[in-house]
Coordinates of C-alpha atoms in Angstrom, one line a residue:
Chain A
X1 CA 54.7 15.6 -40.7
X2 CA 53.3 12.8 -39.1
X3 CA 49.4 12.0 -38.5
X4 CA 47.3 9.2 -37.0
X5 CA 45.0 7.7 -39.2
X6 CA 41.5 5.9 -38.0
X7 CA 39.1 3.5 -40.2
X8 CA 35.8 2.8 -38.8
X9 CA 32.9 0.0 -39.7
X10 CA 32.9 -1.5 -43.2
X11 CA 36.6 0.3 -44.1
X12 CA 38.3 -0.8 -41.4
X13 CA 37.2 -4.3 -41.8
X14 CA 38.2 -4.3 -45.7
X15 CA 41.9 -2.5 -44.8
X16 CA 42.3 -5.2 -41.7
X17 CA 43.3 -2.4 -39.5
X18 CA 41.0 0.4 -36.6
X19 CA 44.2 2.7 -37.7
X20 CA 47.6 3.3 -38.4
X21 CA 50.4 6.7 -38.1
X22 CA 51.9 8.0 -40.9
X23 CA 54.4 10.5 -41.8
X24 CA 53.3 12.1 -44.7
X25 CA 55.8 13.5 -47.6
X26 CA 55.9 17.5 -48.4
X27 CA 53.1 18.2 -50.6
X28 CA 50.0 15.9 -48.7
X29 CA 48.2 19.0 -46.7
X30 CA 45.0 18.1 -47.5
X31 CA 42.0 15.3 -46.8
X32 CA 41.9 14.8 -50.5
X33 CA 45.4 14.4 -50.9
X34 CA 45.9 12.3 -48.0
X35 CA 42.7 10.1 -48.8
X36 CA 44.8 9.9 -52.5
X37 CA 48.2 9.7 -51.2
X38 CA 47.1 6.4 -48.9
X39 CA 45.4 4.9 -51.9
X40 CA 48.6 4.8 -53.4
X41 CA 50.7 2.9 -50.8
X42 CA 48.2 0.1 -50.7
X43 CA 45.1 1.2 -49.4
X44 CA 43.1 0.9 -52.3
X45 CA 39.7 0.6 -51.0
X46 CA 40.0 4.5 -50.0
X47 CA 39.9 5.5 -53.6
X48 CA 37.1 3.5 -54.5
X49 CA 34.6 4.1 -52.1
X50 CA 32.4 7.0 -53.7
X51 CA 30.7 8.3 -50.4
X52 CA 33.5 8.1 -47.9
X53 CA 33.8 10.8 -45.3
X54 CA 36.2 11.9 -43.2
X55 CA 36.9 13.9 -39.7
X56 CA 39.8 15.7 -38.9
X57 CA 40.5 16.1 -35.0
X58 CA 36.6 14.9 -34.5
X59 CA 35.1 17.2 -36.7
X60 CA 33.3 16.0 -40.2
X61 CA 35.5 17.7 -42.8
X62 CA 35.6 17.9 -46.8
X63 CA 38.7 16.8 -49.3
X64 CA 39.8 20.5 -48.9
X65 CA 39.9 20.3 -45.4
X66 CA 43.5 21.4 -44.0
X67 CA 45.6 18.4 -42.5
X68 CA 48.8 19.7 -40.4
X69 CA 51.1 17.8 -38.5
X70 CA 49.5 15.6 -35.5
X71 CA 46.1 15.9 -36.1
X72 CA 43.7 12.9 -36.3
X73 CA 41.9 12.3 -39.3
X74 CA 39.1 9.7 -39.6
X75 CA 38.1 7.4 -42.8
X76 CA 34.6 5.9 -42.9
X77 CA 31.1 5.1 -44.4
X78 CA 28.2 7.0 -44.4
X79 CA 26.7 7.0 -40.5
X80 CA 24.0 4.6 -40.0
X81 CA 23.4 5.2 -36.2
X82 CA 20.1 5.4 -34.5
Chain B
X1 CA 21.7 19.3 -21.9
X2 CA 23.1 15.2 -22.0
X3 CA 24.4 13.3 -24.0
X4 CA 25.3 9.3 -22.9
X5 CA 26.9 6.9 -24.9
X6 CA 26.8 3.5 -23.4
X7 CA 26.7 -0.6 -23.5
X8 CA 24.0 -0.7 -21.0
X9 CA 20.0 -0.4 -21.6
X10 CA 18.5 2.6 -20.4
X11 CA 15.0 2.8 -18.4
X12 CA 12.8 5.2 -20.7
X13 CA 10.5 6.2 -17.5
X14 CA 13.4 6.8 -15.6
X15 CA 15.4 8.5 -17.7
X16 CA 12.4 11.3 -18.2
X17 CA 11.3 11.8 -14.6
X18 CA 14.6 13.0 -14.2
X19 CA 14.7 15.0 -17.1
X20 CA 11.9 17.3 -16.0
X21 CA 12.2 16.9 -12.5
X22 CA 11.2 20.1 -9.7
X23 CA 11.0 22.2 -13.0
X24 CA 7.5 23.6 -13.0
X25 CA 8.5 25.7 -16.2
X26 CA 8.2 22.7 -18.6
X27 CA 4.6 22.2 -20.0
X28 CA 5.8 19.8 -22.7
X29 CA 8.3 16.3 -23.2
X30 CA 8.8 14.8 -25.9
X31 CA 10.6 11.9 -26.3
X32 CA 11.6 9.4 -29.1
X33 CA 12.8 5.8 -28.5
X34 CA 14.6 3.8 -31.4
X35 CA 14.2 0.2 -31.5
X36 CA 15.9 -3.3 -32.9
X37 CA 13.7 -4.7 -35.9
X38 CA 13.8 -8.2 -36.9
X39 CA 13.4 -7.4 -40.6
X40 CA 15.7 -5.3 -42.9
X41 CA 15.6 -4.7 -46.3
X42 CA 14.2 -8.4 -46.9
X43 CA 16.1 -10.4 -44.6
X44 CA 16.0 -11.5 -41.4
X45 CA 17.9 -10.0 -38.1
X46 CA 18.9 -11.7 -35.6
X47 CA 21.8 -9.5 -34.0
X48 CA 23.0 -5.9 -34.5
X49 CA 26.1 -5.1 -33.5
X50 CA 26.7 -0.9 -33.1
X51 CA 30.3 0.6 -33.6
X52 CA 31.0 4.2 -33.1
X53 CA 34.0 6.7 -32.8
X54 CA 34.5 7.4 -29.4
X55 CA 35.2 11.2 -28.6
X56 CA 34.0 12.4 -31.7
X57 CA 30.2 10.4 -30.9
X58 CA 30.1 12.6 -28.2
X59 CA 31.0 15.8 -29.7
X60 CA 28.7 15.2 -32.4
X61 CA 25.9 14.4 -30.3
X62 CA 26.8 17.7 -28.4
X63 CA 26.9 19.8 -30.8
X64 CA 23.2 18.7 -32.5
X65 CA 21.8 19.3 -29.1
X66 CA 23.4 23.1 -28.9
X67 CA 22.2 24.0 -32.6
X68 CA 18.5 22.4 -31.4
X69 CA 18.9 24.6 -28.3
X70 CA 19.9 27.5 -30.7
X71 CA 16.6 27.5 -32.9
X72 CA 13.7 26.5 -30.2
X73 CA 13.3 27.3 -26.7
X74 CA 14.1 24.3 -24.9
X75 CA 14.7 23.7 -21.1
X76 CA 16.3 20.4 -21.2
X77 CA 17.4 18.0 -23.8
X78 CA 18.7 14.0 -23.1
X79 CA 20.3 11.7 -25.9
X80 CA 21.3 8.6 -25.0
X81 CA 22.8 5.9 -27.5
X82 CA 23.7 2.3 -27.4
X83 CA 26.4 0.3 -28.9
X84 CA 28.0 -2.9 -28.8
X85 CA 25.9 -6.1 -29.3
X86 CA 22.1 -5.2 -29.3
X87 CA 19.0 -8.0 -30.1
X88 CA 15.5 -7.8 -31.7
X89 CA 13.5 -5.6 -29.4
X90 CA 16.0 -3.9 -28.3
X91 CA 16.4 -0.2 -27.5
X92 CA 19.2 1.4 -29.3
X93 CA 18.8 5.3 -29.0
X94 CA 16.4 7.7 -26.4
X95 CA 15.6 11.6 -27.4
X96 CA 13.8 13.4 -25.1
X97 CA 13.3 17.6 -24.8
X98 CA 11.6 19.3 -22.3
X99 CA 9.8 23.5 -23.1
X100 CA 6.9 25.0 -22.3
X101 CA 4.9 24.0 -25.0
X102 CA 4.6 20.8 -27.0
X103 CA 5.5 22.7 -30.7
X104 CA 8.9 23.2 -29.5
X105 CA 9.5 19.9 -27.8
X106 CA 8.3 18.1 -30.9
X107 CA 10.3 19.6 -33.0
X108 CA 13.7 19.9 -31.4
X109 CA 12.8 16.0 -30.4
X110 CA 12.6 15.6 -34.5
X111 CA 15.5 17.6 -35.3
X112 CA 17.9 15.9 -33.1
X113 CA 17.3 12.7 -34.1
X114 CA 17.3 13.6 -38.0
X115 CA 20.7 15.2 -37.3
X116 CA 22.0 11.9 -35.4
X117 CA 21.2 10.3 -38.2
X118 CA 23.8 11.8 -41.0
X119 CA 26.0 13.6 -38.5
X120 CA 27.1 10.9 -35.6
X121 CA 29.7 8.2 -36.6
X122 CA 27.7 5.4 -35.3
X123 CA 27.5 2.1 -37.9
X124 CA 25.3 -0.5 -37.4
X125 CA 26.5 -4.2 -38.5
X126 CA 23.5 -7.0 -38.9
X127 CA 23.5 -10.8 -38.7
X128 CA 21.6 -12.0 -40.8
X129 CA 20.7 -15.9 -41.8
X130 CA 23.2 -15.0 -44.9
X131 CA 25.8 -13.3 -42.5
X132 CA 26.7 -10.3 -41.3
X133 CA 26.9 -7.5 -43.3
X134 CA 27.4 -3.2 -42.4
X135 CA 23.8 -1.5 -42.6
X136 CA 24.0 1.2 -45.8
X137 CA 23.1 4.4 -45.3
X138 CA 19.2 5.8 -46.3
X139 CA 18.6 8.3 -49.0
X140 CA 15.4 9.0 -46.5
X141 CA 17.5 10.0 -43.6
X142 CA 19.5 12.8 -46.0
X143 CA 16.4 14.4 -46.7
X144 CA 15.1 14.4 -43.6
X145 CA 18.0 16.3 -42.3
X146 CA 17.8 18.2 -44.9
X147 CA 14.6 19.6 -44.8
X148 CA 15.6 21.4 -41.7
X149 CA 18.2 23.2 -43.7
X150 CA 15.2 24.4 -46.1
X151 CA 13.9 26.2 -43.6
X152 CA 16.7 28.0 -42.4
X153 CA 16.0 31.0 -44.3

């Protein structure tokens, strides 16, 4: 299944990229496993950022979140609006 | 109920003359405006830059508004954020909330911009005289949010 992938603020500076689409191998149907899976083909800094969050389709979710094919999931720091 | 995300400054007086205008129900606005400092944690600040996730800003910001509508009676609520390049003195964010009595106002006022705080993807990047470097995010703005879940009960 294929998803789009967005970085925001301090992460997408460190990865050189606002986002990127991937198709994702059988298995990846999670946030954690996704957040692990992309570690593993080269973006590193998403495993070692301890308070990284994450939105799928707009909406803050956790590592056991559901991911299914076409959604939009969002890496990035804490919030620091306001 | 508003929410605005924009580049552009906003004029405070404006902004809540229209909020409570021809509605002779509302005995009460409050309103909060959040400003550029010069000064953070030890160093200088020259320019703040403010990156958010569009669409998802928005929702956010919507949905903090309907759960303040939820738990006080509130006529009207208005949130309006900045982002792009901002400067010392700035204004960066307005809450306002119109009810019939000031307890409400106040604290719907409080809780929507405690909630802004951990729960809409805005991040604020500073220049600084050493650089420019992402703002972190405040152990003191969890806990403020967090004391309105404390009370849930």
């Amino acid at each position: 299944m294929s998803v789009k992938i967005l970085y925001f603020a301090g992460l997408r500076e460190a990865l050189g990229m606002a986002g990127e689409s991937v198709d994702l191998p059988a298995g990846v149907a999670t946030v954690g496993a996704l957040r692990d899976w992309l570690a593993g083909q080269g973006r590193e800094r998403l495993a070692g950022t301890k308070s990284l969050r994450c939105a799928v389709n707009q909406e803050m979710a956790g590592p056991e979140a559901a991911v299914r094919d076409g959604d939009e999931v969002a890496f990035f720091p804490p919030v620091t609006g306001g | 109920m508003a929410v605005r995300v924009q580049e552009a400054d906003f004029d405070v007086g404006a902004e809540l003359a229209a909020l409570r205008a021809g509605d002779a129900r509302i005995g009460a606005l409050a309103s909060f405006v959040g400003l550029v400092r010069d000064i953070n944690d030890g160093a200088g600040v020259s320019e703040m830059t403010l990156e958010h996730y569009p669409g998802m800003t928005e929702k956010a910001l919507e949905a903090i508004v309907a759960e303040a509508q939820g738990r006080w009676d509130i006529y009207g609520a208005l949130v309006i954020h900045r982002v792009g390049p901002l400067k010392p003195c700035d204004q960066i964010v307005l809450v306002a909330v119109t009810s019939a009595h000031r307890g409400e106002a106040f604290a719907a006022c409080e809780f929507i911009m405690d909630y802004l705080k951990t729960r809409a993807p805005f991040w604020k990047r500073e220049t600084t005289p050493d650089g420019a470097r992402w703002v972190d995010a405040r152990e003191a703005d969890d806990s403020a949010a967090a004391r309105w879940q404390a009370t849930d009960s």
